Coordinates of C-alpha atoms and ligand atoms in Angstrom, one line a residue:
X1 CA 0.2 0.2 -0.1
X2 CA 1.6 3.5 -0.9
X3 CA -1.5 5.4 0.5
X4 CA 1.0 8.2 1.3
X5 CA 2.2 8.8 -2.7
X6 CA -0.8 9.2 -3.5
X7 CA -1.0 11.9 -0.3
X8 CA 1.8 13.6 -0.7
X9 CA 1.0 14.6 -4.7
X10 CA -2.6 15.5 -4.5
X11 CA -1.1 18.1 -1.7
X12 CA 1.2 19.7 -4.2
X13 CA -1.6 19.7 -7.2
X14 CA -3.9 21.6 -4.6
X15 CA -4.1 24.8 -2.9
X16 CA -4.1 24.8 0.8
X17 CA -7.5 26.4 0.4
X18 CA -9.1 23.8 -1.0
X19 CA -7.6 21.4 1.8
X20 CA -9.5 23.5 4.0
X21 CA -12.9 22.4 2.5
X22 CA -12.3 18.7 3.2
X23 CA -13.6 19.3 7.3
X24 CA -17.0 19.6 5.5
X25 CA -16.8 17.6 2.4
X26 CA -15.5 14.7 5.3
X27 CA -18.4 14.5 7.6
X28 CA -17.4 11.6 9.4
X29 CA -16.6 11.2 12.9
X30 CA -14.6 9.0 15.1
X31 CA -15.4 7.2 18.1
X32 CA -13.2 4.6 18.8
X33 CA -9.4 4.3 18.3
X34 CA -10.6 0.8 16.9
X35 CA -13.4 1.7 14.7
X36 CA -14.4 2.8 11.1
X37 CA -15.3 6.3 11.0
X38 CA -19.2 6.9 10.7
X39 CA -21.2 10.0 9.8
X40 CA -23.5 10.7 12.5
X41 CA -27.1 10.7 12.7
X42 CA -28.4 10.4 15.7
X43 CA -31.9 11.1 15.4
X44 CA -32.3 8.1 12.7
X45 CA -30.6 6.3 14.8
X46 CA -33.1 6.9 17.6
X47 CA -35.8 6.2 16.0
X48 CA -34.0 2.9 15.1
X49 CA -34.0 2.0 18.5
X50 CA -37.5 2.6 18.8
X51 CA -38.6 0.8 16.6
X52 CA -36.5 -2.2 17.3
X53 CA -38.3 -1.9 21.3
X54 CA -41.9 -1.8 20.1
X55 CA -41.4 -4.4 17.7
X56 CA -39.3 -6.5 20.0
X57 CA -42.5 -5.6 22.5
X58 CA -44.8 -7.2 19.7
X59 CA -43.1 -9.9 18.5
X60 CA -41.8 -10.7 22.0
X61 CA -38.2 -11.8 20.9
X62 CA -35.4 -10.4 18.7
X63 CA -35.8 -10.5 15.0
X64 CA -34.6 -13.1 13.2
X65 CA -31.9 -12.1 10.6
X66 CA -32.2 -14.0 6.4
X67 CA -29.1 -13.1 4.3
X68 CA -29.2 -14.8 0.9
X69 CA -25.8 -15.0 -0.8
X70 CA -25.7 -15.4 -4.4
X71 CA -22.2 -16.1 -5.9
X72 CA -20.7 -14.3 -8.6
X73 CA -24.4 -13.1 -9.4
X74 CA -23.5 -9.6 -11.6
X75 CA -25.1 -5.7 -10.6
X76 CA -27.0 -6.5 -14.1
X77 CA -28.9 -9.7 -14.1
X78 CA -31.9 -9.1 -11.5
X79 CA -34.0 -7.4 -13.9
X80 CA -34.9 -4.6 -11.0
X81 CA -30.9 -3.7 -11.6
X82 CA -31.7 -3.6 -15.1
X83 CA -31.2 -7.0 -16.4
X84 CA -34.2 -9.5 -15.6
X85 CA -36.3 -10.2 -19.7
X86 CA -34.5 -7.6 -20.9
X87 CA -31.2 -9.9 -20.8
X88 CA -32.9 -13.5 -21.6
X89 CA -33.3 -14.6 -17.5
X90 CA -36.3 -12.9 -16.4
X91 CA -36.3 -12.5 -12.2
X92 CA -39.3 -12.2 -10.9
X93 CA -39.1 -13.0 -6.8
X94 CA -35.8 -10.7 -6.5
X95 CA -37.3 -8.3 -8.5
X96 CA -40.6 -8.4 -6.2
X97 CA -38.5 -8.2 -3.2
X98 CA -37.1 -4.8 -4.1
X99 CA -40.6 -3.9 -4.8
X100 CA -41.4 -5.0 -1.0
X101 CA -38.2 -3.6 0.3
X102 CA -35.5 -1.3 -0.3
X103 CA -32.8 -1.5 -3.4
X104 CA -29.3 -0.4 -3.0
X105 CA -27.4 1.1 -6.2
X106 CA -24.3 1.8 -4.1
X107 CA -23.5 -1.6 -2.8
X108 CA -20.1 -2.9 -1.7
X109 CA -18.4 -6.3 -1.8
X110 CA -15.0 -7.4 -2.0
X111 CA -13.7 -8.8 -5.3
X112 CA -13.9 -12.4 -4.8
X113 CA -15.8 -14.9 -3.2
X114 CA -13.8 -15.7 -0.3
X115 CA -13.1 -12.2 1.5
X116 CA -16.7 -11.0 0.5
X117 CA -17.5 -13.4 2.9
X118 CA -15.0 -13.6 5.6
X119 CA -15.7 -10.2 5.5
X120 CA -19.6 -10.7 6.6
X121 CA -18.7 -12.3 9.1
X122 CA -16.2 -10.5 11.0
X123 CA -16.7 -7.0 10.4
X124 CA -13.0 -6.3 9.3
X125 CA -11.2 -6.1 6.2
X126 CA -9.8 -9.3 4.8
X127 CA -6.8 -8.0 5.0
X128 CA -6.8 -7.7 8.6
X129 CA -8.4 -11.2 9.1
X130 CA -5.9 -12.9 6.2
X131 CA -8.6 -14.0 3.8
X132 CA -7.5 -11.7 1.0
X133 CA -8.2 -14.4 -2.0
X134 CA -10.7 -17.1 -2.9
X135 CA -9.1 -20.9 -1.0
X136 CA -7.9 -22.8 -3.9
X137 CA -7.2 -26.9 -4.1
X138 CA -3.3 -27.4 -3.3
X139 CA -3.4 -24.1 -0.9
X140 CA -1.4 -24.9 2.1
X141 CA -2.1 -21.8 4.8
X142 CA 0.2 -20.8 7.0
X143 CA -2.4 -20.8 10.2
X144 CA -6.2 -20.9 10.8
X145 CA -6.9 -17.4 10.2
X146 CA -10.3 -17.4 12.4
X147 CA -8.2 -19.4 15.6
X148 CA -8.2 -14.9 16.8
X149 CA -11.2 -13.8 14.5
X150 CA -14.9 -13.4 16.3
X151 CA -17.5 -14.2 13.7
X152 CA -21.1 -13.1 13.9
X153 CA -22.3 -16.5 14.3
X154 CA -20.7 -17.1 17.6
X155 CA -21.5 -13.4 18.8
X156 CA -25.1 -14.2 18.1
X157 CA -25.1 -17.8 19.1
X158 CA -23.5 -16.9 22.1
X159 CA -26.4 -14.1 22.4
X160 CA -29.3 -16.5 22.5
X161 CA -29.9 -17.5 18.8
X162 CA -29.7 -20.2 16.6
X163 CA -27.0 -20.5 14.1
X164 CA -27.4 -22.0 10.6
X165 CA -25.6 -21.6 7.5
X166 CA -26.5 -23.5 4.2
X167 CA -24.8 -23.7 1.1
X168 CA -21.7 -22.4 -0.4
X169 CA -18.7 -21.7 2.3
X170 CA -15.3 -21.2 0.6
X171 CA -13.6 -20.0 3.6
X172 CA -11.8 -23.1 4.8
X173 CA -11.9 -26.6 5.2
X174 CA -9.8 -27.9 8.0
X175 CA -11.3 -28.3 11.1
X176 CA -11.0 -25.4 12.7
X177 CA -11.7 -23.1 10.2
X178 CA -15.3 -24.6 9.1
X179 CA -18.8 -23.0 10.0
X180 CA -19.6 -25.3 12.8
X181 CA -16.1 -24.5 13.4
X182 CA -16.2 -20.6 14.1
X183 CA -19.8 -20.0 15.2
X184 CA -22.5 -21.8 13.6
X185 CA -24.7 -23.8 15.6
X186 CA -25.2 -26.2 12.3
X187 CA -23.6 -26.4 8.6
X188 CA -25.6 -28.1 5.7
X189 CA -24.1 -27.5 2.7
X190 CA -21.0 -28.0 0.3
X191 CA -17.7 -26.0 1.0
X192 CA -15.9 -25.0 -2.3
X193 CA -17.9 -23.4 -5.2
X194 CA -19.0 -24.7 -8.3
X195 CA -15.5 -24.4 -10.3
X196 CA -13.8 -26.6 -7.7
X197 CA -17.0 -29.7 -7.7
X198 CA -16.5 -29.5 -12.0
X199 CA -13.6 -30.7 -12.4
X200 CA -14.1 -34.4 -11.4
X201 CA -17.2 -34.3 -13.4
X202 CA -17.2 -32.6 -16.3
X203 CA -15.1 -34.8 -19.0
X204 CA -16.0 -32.5 -22.0
X205 CA -14.3 -29.5 -20.1
X206 CA -11.6 -31.6 -18.4
X207 CA -10.7 -34.9 -20.5
X208 CA -7.5 -33.9 -19.6
X209 CA -7.7 -35.1 -15.7
X210 CA -11.4 -37.5 -15.9
X211 CA -9.4 -39.6 -19.0
X212 CA -6.0 -39.7 -16.9
X213 CA -6.2 -42.3 -13.1
X214 CA -2.8 -41.2 -12.7
X215 CA -3.5 -38.1 -12.8
X216 CA -7.1 -38.0 -11.6
X217 CA -5.6 -39.6 -8.3
X218 CA -2.9 -37.0 -7.8
X219 CA -6.2 -34.5 -7.5
X220 CA -7.8 -36.2 -5.5
X221 CA -5.5 -35.6 -2.7
X222 CA -5.8 -32.2 -3.3
X223 CA -9.1 -31.7 -4.5
X224 CA -11.9 -29.6 -2.4
X225 CA -14.0 -31.7 -0.5
X226 CA -17.6 -32.9 -3.0
X227 CA -20.0 -34.3 -0.4
X228 CA -22.8 -32.5 1.1
X229 CA -21.9 -31.8 4.6
X230 CA -23.9 -31.8 8.0
X231 CA -21.9 -30.2 10.4
X232 CA -22.6 -29.1 14.1
X233 CA -21.1 -27.2 16.8
X234 CA -19.4 -30.1 18.7
X235 CA -21.1 -32.1 17.9
X236 CA -20.3 -34.7 14.9
X237 CA -19.5 -33.9 10.9
X238 CA -21.6 -36.3 8.6
X239 CA -20.6 -36.6 4.9
X240 CA -23.5 -37.0 3.2
X241 CA -23.8 -38.2 -0.9
X242 CA -21.5 -37.1 -3.1
X243 CA -21.6 -35.2 -6.8
X244 CA -20.5 -37.3 -8.9
X245 CA -22.5 -36.0 -12.0
X246 CA -23.4 -32.6 -13.5
X247 CA -26.9 -34.1 -12.7
X248 CA -25.6 -34.0 -9.3
X249 CA -24.7 -30.2 -9.6
X250 CA -27.8 -29.2 -11.7
X251 CA -29.4 -30.1 -8.6
X252 CA -27.3 -28.8 -5.7
X253 CA -29.3 -25.3 -5.2
X254 CA -32.7 -27.7 -4.9
X255 CA -31.3 -29.2 -2.2
X256 CA -30.1 -26.3 -0.5
X257 CA -33.4 -24.7 -0.7
X258 CA -35.4 -27.8 0.4
X259 CA -33.9 -27.7 3.3
X260 CA -33.4 -23.8 4.3
X261 CA -37.0 -24.0 3.9
X262 CA -36.9 -27.2 5.8
X263 CA -35.5 -25.5 8.8
X264 CA -37.2 -22.2 8.6
X265 CA -40.6 -24.1 9.2
X266 CA -38.8 -25.9 12.4
X267 CA -36.5 -22.6 13.7
X268 CA -39.6 -20.4 13.5
X269 CA -41.4 -23.1 15.9
X270 CA -38.6 -22.5 18.6
X271 CA -38.1 -20.6 21.2
X272 CA -35.0 -18.6 19.6
X273 CA -34.7 -15.6 16.8
X274 CA -32.3 -17.8 14.0
X275 CA -29.3 -15.9 12.0
X276 CA -29.6 -18.1 8.5
X277 CA -27.0 -17.3 6.1
X278 CA -28.6 -19.1 2.7
X279 CA -25.4 -19.1 0.3
X280 CA -26.6 -20.5 -3.1
X281 CA -24.1 -22.5 -5.1
X282 CA -25.3 -20.9 -8.6
X283 CA -24.1 -18.7 -10.4
X284 CA -20.6 -19.3 -10.3
X285 CA -19.1 -21.2 -13.1
X286 CA -19.4 -23.9 -13.9
X287 CA -22.9 -23.6 -13.5
X288 CA -25.6 -26.9 -14.7
X289 CA -29.3 -26.9 -15.2
X290 CA -31.3 -29.0 -12.8
X291 CA -32.2 -31.9 -14.6
X292 CA -35.7 -31.5 -13.0
X293 CA -36.5 -28.2 -13.7
X294 CA -36.8 -26.4 -17.1
X295 CA -36.5 -25.2 -19.5
X296 CA -36.2 -21.2 -17.2
X297 CA -34.8 -18.9 -19.8
X298 CA -35.9 -17.3 -22.4
X299 CA -31.5 -16.8 -23.0
X300 CA -31.0 -20.9 -22.8
X301 CA -27.9 -20.3 -21.7
X302 CA -27.1 -22.3 -18.9
X303 CA -26.2 -19.1 -16.7
X304 CA -29.7 -17.4 -17.7
X305 CA -31.1 -20.9 -16.6
X306 CA -29.2 -20.5 -13.4
X307 CA -30.3 -17.2 -12.7
X308 CA -33.7 -18.2 -13.2
X309 CA -33.4 -21.2 -11.0
X310 CA -32.0 -18.8 -8.4
X311 CA -34.8 -16.5 -8.8
X312 CA -37.4 -19.4 -8.2
X313 CA -35.6 -19.9 -5.0
X314 CA -35.2 -17.0 -3.6
X315 CA -39.3 -16.7 -4.1
X316 CA -39.1 -20.2 -2.2
X317 CA -37.2 -19.4 0.6
X318 CA -38.9 -16.1 1.1
X319 CA -42.8 -17.9 0.9
X320 CA -41.4 -19.8 4.1
X321 CA -41.0 -17.2 5.9
X322 CA -45.0 -16.2 5.5
X323 CA -45.8 -19.7 6.2
X324 CA -44.5 -19.5 8.9
X325 CA -45.5 -17.0 10.3
X326 CA -42.2 -14.7 10.8
X327 CA -42.1 -12.3 7.7
X328 CA -42.6 -9.3 9.9
X329 CA -40.5 -10.2 12.4
X330 CA -37.4 -11.4 9.6
X331 CA -34.6 -8.7 8.6
X332 CA -33.7 -9.9 5.0
X333 CA -30.9 -9.3 3.1
X334 CA -29.9 -10.5 -0.7
X335 CA -26.8 -9.8 -2.5
X336 CA -24.5 -11.2 -4.5
X337 CA -20.7 -11.6 -3.4
X338 CA -18.5 -9.8 -6.1
X339 CA -19.3 -8.9 -9.7
X340 CA -19.1 -10.9 -12.4
X341 CA -16.4 -13.5 -13.7
X342 CA -16.1 -13.1 -17.1
X343 CA -13.1 -15.4 -17.4
X344 CA -15.8 -17.6 -17.3
X345 CA -18.3 -16.0 -20.2
X346 CA -20.9 -17.2 -21.6
X347 CA -21.3 -18.3 -18.1
X348 CA -21.0 -15.3 -16.7
X349 CA -22.9 -12.7 -15.6
X350 CA -23.9 -8.8 -16.8
X351 CA -22.2 -5.5 -15.3
X352 CA -23.1 -2.1 -17.2
X353 CA -20.0 -1.3 -14.7
X354 CA -16.4 -1.5 -16.2
X355 CA -14.4 -4.1 -15.0
X356 CA -15.5 -7.8 -13.0
X357 CA -14.3 -10.0 -10.4
X358 CA -11.4 -9.9 -9.8
X359 CA -10.7 -6.2 -10.1
X360 CA -11.4 -3.0 -8.2
X361 CA -12.9 -1.1 -10.9
X362 CA -16.9 -0.7 -9.9
X363 CA -17.9 -4.0 -12.0
X364 CA -15.8 -6.0 -9.7
X365 CA -17.1 -4.3 -6.7
X366 CA -20.8 -2.8 -7.0
X367 CA -23.5 -5.3 -6.1
X368 CA -26.9 -6.3 -6.2
X369 CA -27.7 -5.4 -2.2
X370 CA -31.8 -5.9 -1.3
X371 CA -33.3 -4.9 2.0
X372 CA -36.8 -6.5 3.0
X373 CA -38.8 -6.8 6.0
X374 CA -42.2 -6.4 6.1
X375 CA -43.7 -3.9 7.9
X376 CA -40.4 -2.4 9.1
X377 CA -38.5 -1.2 5.8
X378 CA -40.5 0.7 3.8
X379 CA -41.5 -0.9 0.4
X380 CA -40.6 0.5 -3.1
X381 CA -37.7 2.6 -2.1
X382 CA -34.2 3.4 -3.3
X383 CA -31.0 4.9 -2.0
X384 CA -27.6 5.1 -4.2
X385 CA -25.9 6.6 -0.7
X386 CA -22.1 4.1 -0.1
X387 CA -23.1 1.1 1.9
X388 CA -20.5 -2.1 2.4
X389 CA -22.1 -5.7 3.1
X390 CA -19.0 -5.6 5.9
X391 CA -22.7 -3.3 7.2
X392 CA -24.2 -6.6 7.7
X393 CA -22.3 -7.4 10.8
X394 CA -22.9 -4.0 12.8
X395 CA -26.6 -4.1 11.2
X396 CA -26.9 -8.0 13.0
X397 CA -25.9 -6.9 16.1
X398 CA -28.2 -4.4 16.2
X399 CA -30.5 -6.2 15.5
X400 CA -29.3 -8.6 18.2
X401 CA -29.3 -6.0 21.1
X402 CA -25.6 -6.7 21.0
X403 CA -22.9 -3.5 22.3
X404 CA -20.2 -3.0 19.7
X405 CA -18.7 -2.5 23.3
X406 CA -18.3 -6.0 24.1
X407 CA -16.1 -6.8 20.8
X408 CA -12.3 -7.3 21.6
X409 CA -10.5 -3.6 21.6
X410 CA -7.6 -5.2 19.7
X411 CA -8.1 -5.2 16.5
X412 CA -9.8 -3.2 13.9
X413 CA -13.6 -3.2 12.7
X414 CA -14.2 -1.5 9.3
X415 CA -18.0 -1.9 9.3
X416 CA -20.4 1.4 10.1
X417 CA -23.7 0.0 11.7
X418 CA -26.2 0.8 9.3
X419 CA -29.6 -0.4 10.8
X420 CA -30.8 3.0 11.0
X421 CA -30.3 4.0 7.2
X422 CA -32.0 0.8 6.6
X423 CA -35.6 0.5 8.5
X424 CA -35.9 4.9 8.5
X425 CA -38.1 6.2 6.6
X426 CA -36.2 8.6 4.0
X427 CA -32.8 6.7 5.8
X428 CA -29.4 8.3 5.1
X429 CA -26.3 5.9 4.8
X430 CA -23.5 6.4 8.0
X431 CA -20.6 5.6 5.6
X432 CA -18.7 8.3 3.7
X433 CA -15.6 5.9 1.6
X434 CA -15.7 2.4 0.5
X435 CA -12.2 1.2 0.2
X436 CA -10.7 -1.7 -2.0
X437 CA -9.0 -4.0 -1.6
X438 CA -6.8 -6.4 -3.8
X439 CA -4.8 -9.2 -1.7
X440 CA -2.7 -7.2 0.7
X441 CA -3.1 -4.0 -1.6
X442 CA -4.9 -1.2 -1.4
X443 CA -6.0 -0.7 -4.4
X444 CA -9.2 2.2 -4.7
X445 CA -11.7 4.3 -3.1
X446 CA -15.1 5.2 -4.0
X447 CA -15.9 8.4 -1.6
X448 CA -19.6 10.2 -2.4
X449 CA -20.0 10.2 -6.2
X450 CA -15.7 9.8 -6.9
X451 CA -13.8 7.2 -6.9
X452 CA -10.3 7.5 -7.0
X453 CA -7.9 4.7 -8.0
X454 CA -4.1 4.0 -6.7
X455 CA -3.4 0.8 -8.2
X456 CA -5.2 -0.9 -11.4
X457 CA -6.2 -4.4 -12.2
X458 CA -6.0 -4.6 -16.2
X459 CA -7.2 -7.6 -18.3
X460 CA -4.4 -8.8 -20.7
X461 CA -7.2 -10.3 -23.3
X462 CA -10.8 -9.4 -22.9
X463 CA -12.9 -10.6 -20.7
X464 CA -9.4 -12.3 -19.1
X465 CA -9.3 -10.4 -16.0
X466 CA -8.5 -12.8 -13.3
X467 CA -6.2 -15.5 -15.3
X468 CA -4.2 -12.7 -18.0
X469 CA -4.3 -9.6 -16.8
X470 CA -1.9 -7.0 -14.4
X471 CA -1.7 -5.0 -11.1
X472 CA -0.4 -1.6 -11.9
X473 CA 0.2 1.4 -10.4
X474 CA -1.2 4.9 -11.9
X475 CA 0.9 7.2 -13.3
X476 CA 1.7 11.2 -11.6
X477 CA -1.8 11.4 -11.1
X478 CA -4.4 9.1 -9.2
X479 CA -7.2 7.8 -11.2
X480 CA -10.1 9.8 -10.6
X481 CA -13.3 9.2 -12.4
X482 CA -16.9 11.1 -11.2
X483 CA -19.2 8.2 -11.5
X484 CA -22.6 10.0 -11.5
X485 CA -21.1 11.7 -14.9
X486 CA -18.9 8.8 -15.9
X487 CA -20.0 5.7 -14.0
X488 CA -17.9 3.3 -16.6
X489 CA -14.6 4.7 -15.3
X490 CA -13.3 5.5 -18.8
X491 CA -12.9 9.3 -18.3
X492 CA -10.8 10.9 -15.3
X493 CA -11.7 13.7 -14.1
X494 CA -8.2 14.6 -12.4
X495 CA -6.9 17.1 -10.8
X496 CA -7.9 19.4 -14.0
X497 CA -12.2 19.0 -13.0
X498 CA -12.9 18.1 -9.3
X499 CA -11.5 20.0 -6.6
X500 CA -11.7 17.1 -4.5
X501 CA -8.8 15.0 -5.7
X502 CA -6.7 15.9 -2.8
X503 CA -9.8 15.6 0.0
X504 CA -9.9 11.7 -1.5
X505 CA -6.9 11.5 -1.6
X506 CA -6.3 12.3 2.9
X507 CA -9.5 9.4 3.2
X508 CA -7.6 7.3 1.8
X509 CA -4.3 7.9 4.1
X510 CA -5.9 8.1 7.0
X511 CA -7.2 4.8 6.2
X512 CA -3.9 3.5 5.1
X513 CA -2.8 4.8 8.6
X514 CA -5.2 2.6 10.8
X515 CA -2.7 -0.5 9.4
X516 CA 0.6 1.2 11.6
X517 CA -1.2 0.6 14.6
X518 CA -3.3 -2.7 13.7
X519 CA -1.1 -4.7 11.2
X520 CA -2.3 -6.7 8.6
X521 CA -2.5 -10.5 8.9
X522 CA -0.4 -13.4 6.7
X523 CA -2.0 -16.7 6.6
X524 CA 0.4 -17.2 3.9
X525 CA -2.5 -16.8 1.3
Ligands
LIG601 CA1 -18.2 -15.5 -5.6

């Protein structure tokens, strides 16, 4: 990271009078040395607390929390984000969820799976936890990153929630790193991403592996577990059925959805509130159609079939909440863990922005984000104010009534409690800036409508942002875009057409400075 260079450069380019405006430009206040500064919204926060208190009185228990995490879905895939039927895959259930709640248009993930999945469960950036990139077959970690992390699942479970993760995990398979080891009471799903499973079942795509027994045996020694896993905290972990064919892969999300629906029925009857993170396997490549359904999409391509199938499952899961009588006491959030993976095209999603999964341009990190809570979140609302998926950590603590004062003080927290932004009518975001990292590198940040790039990932060939790309320093000035007039980040306004380059640079420098007191963790990824 070299935010210092950005800052010094900015200083050289701007007068001190412009710098003075930065005080008002950055509205945040730091309330704790180890916590990301937030924009104060005291009245809005007060209203949110009152709303939650009156709901608690009415419902007799704390609210349930349901996250629906889709893998690698593009910002532009759902109909409510401009895709849907217009690109061959209608998404009526996701669109209905958005109409019934709040649609976020500046919602940010990390640029790949493992980083996002760990960040939302820790409230901390991947560079702080060490989970900086996807864990792949053959990786040898130098330490268990979870050993000294305190997960949201643990905090909620300790405070009396039933905690369940269904579906894809992809944040570590060894004992000590599995969902049932890091705080979830129960786990039901597949540890790896779909791509990691298809290598041993798709002969057409991987003939050199599947048709070479010696090579296949060698692969099996490092291959991720391809069983459906059912594990319990402090109890047994059972390996159920194995993925043996592309048909098994095609059916996996139906199996997971059936389980989630069954558990919603049971948990709703129990005496505890629940936290359920449902992580779809689809629409990460390699997608295979569910042989029991379809064809589902106008496009017929496997990716599009997967989008429509996931949409059907979303509809069924939300219906299960209503059928169980808990829809008015459940906070639902639907999102994708990163932008579309264009290396797998045409088994890939759509984004209207520049860049894709694996980059820190908008297309890699800006994702759909829909907050739904019947009777609490105002229906048919939309906001373009900033939201980082890590903020779900803070929202969950507030919904459960867990004080952030109980969190460890010896580490830095990057989340902001955005409960009032989502649940108060006309709520405003408390987040001023979103930071974009790639591995150990501080790449960029979004502040208001501006995006500043300090380093960039550039594909060397069309679509190849992961397998054939380079990471580069920018030149004399940071690349500075105004996303309102240039959402595709093509024409930098630079130091010539904006007075705000230095102010955003100052913010990036302050962020980099937090790592001096709280050094990053390295786990050998
Ligand atoms: Ca992903």
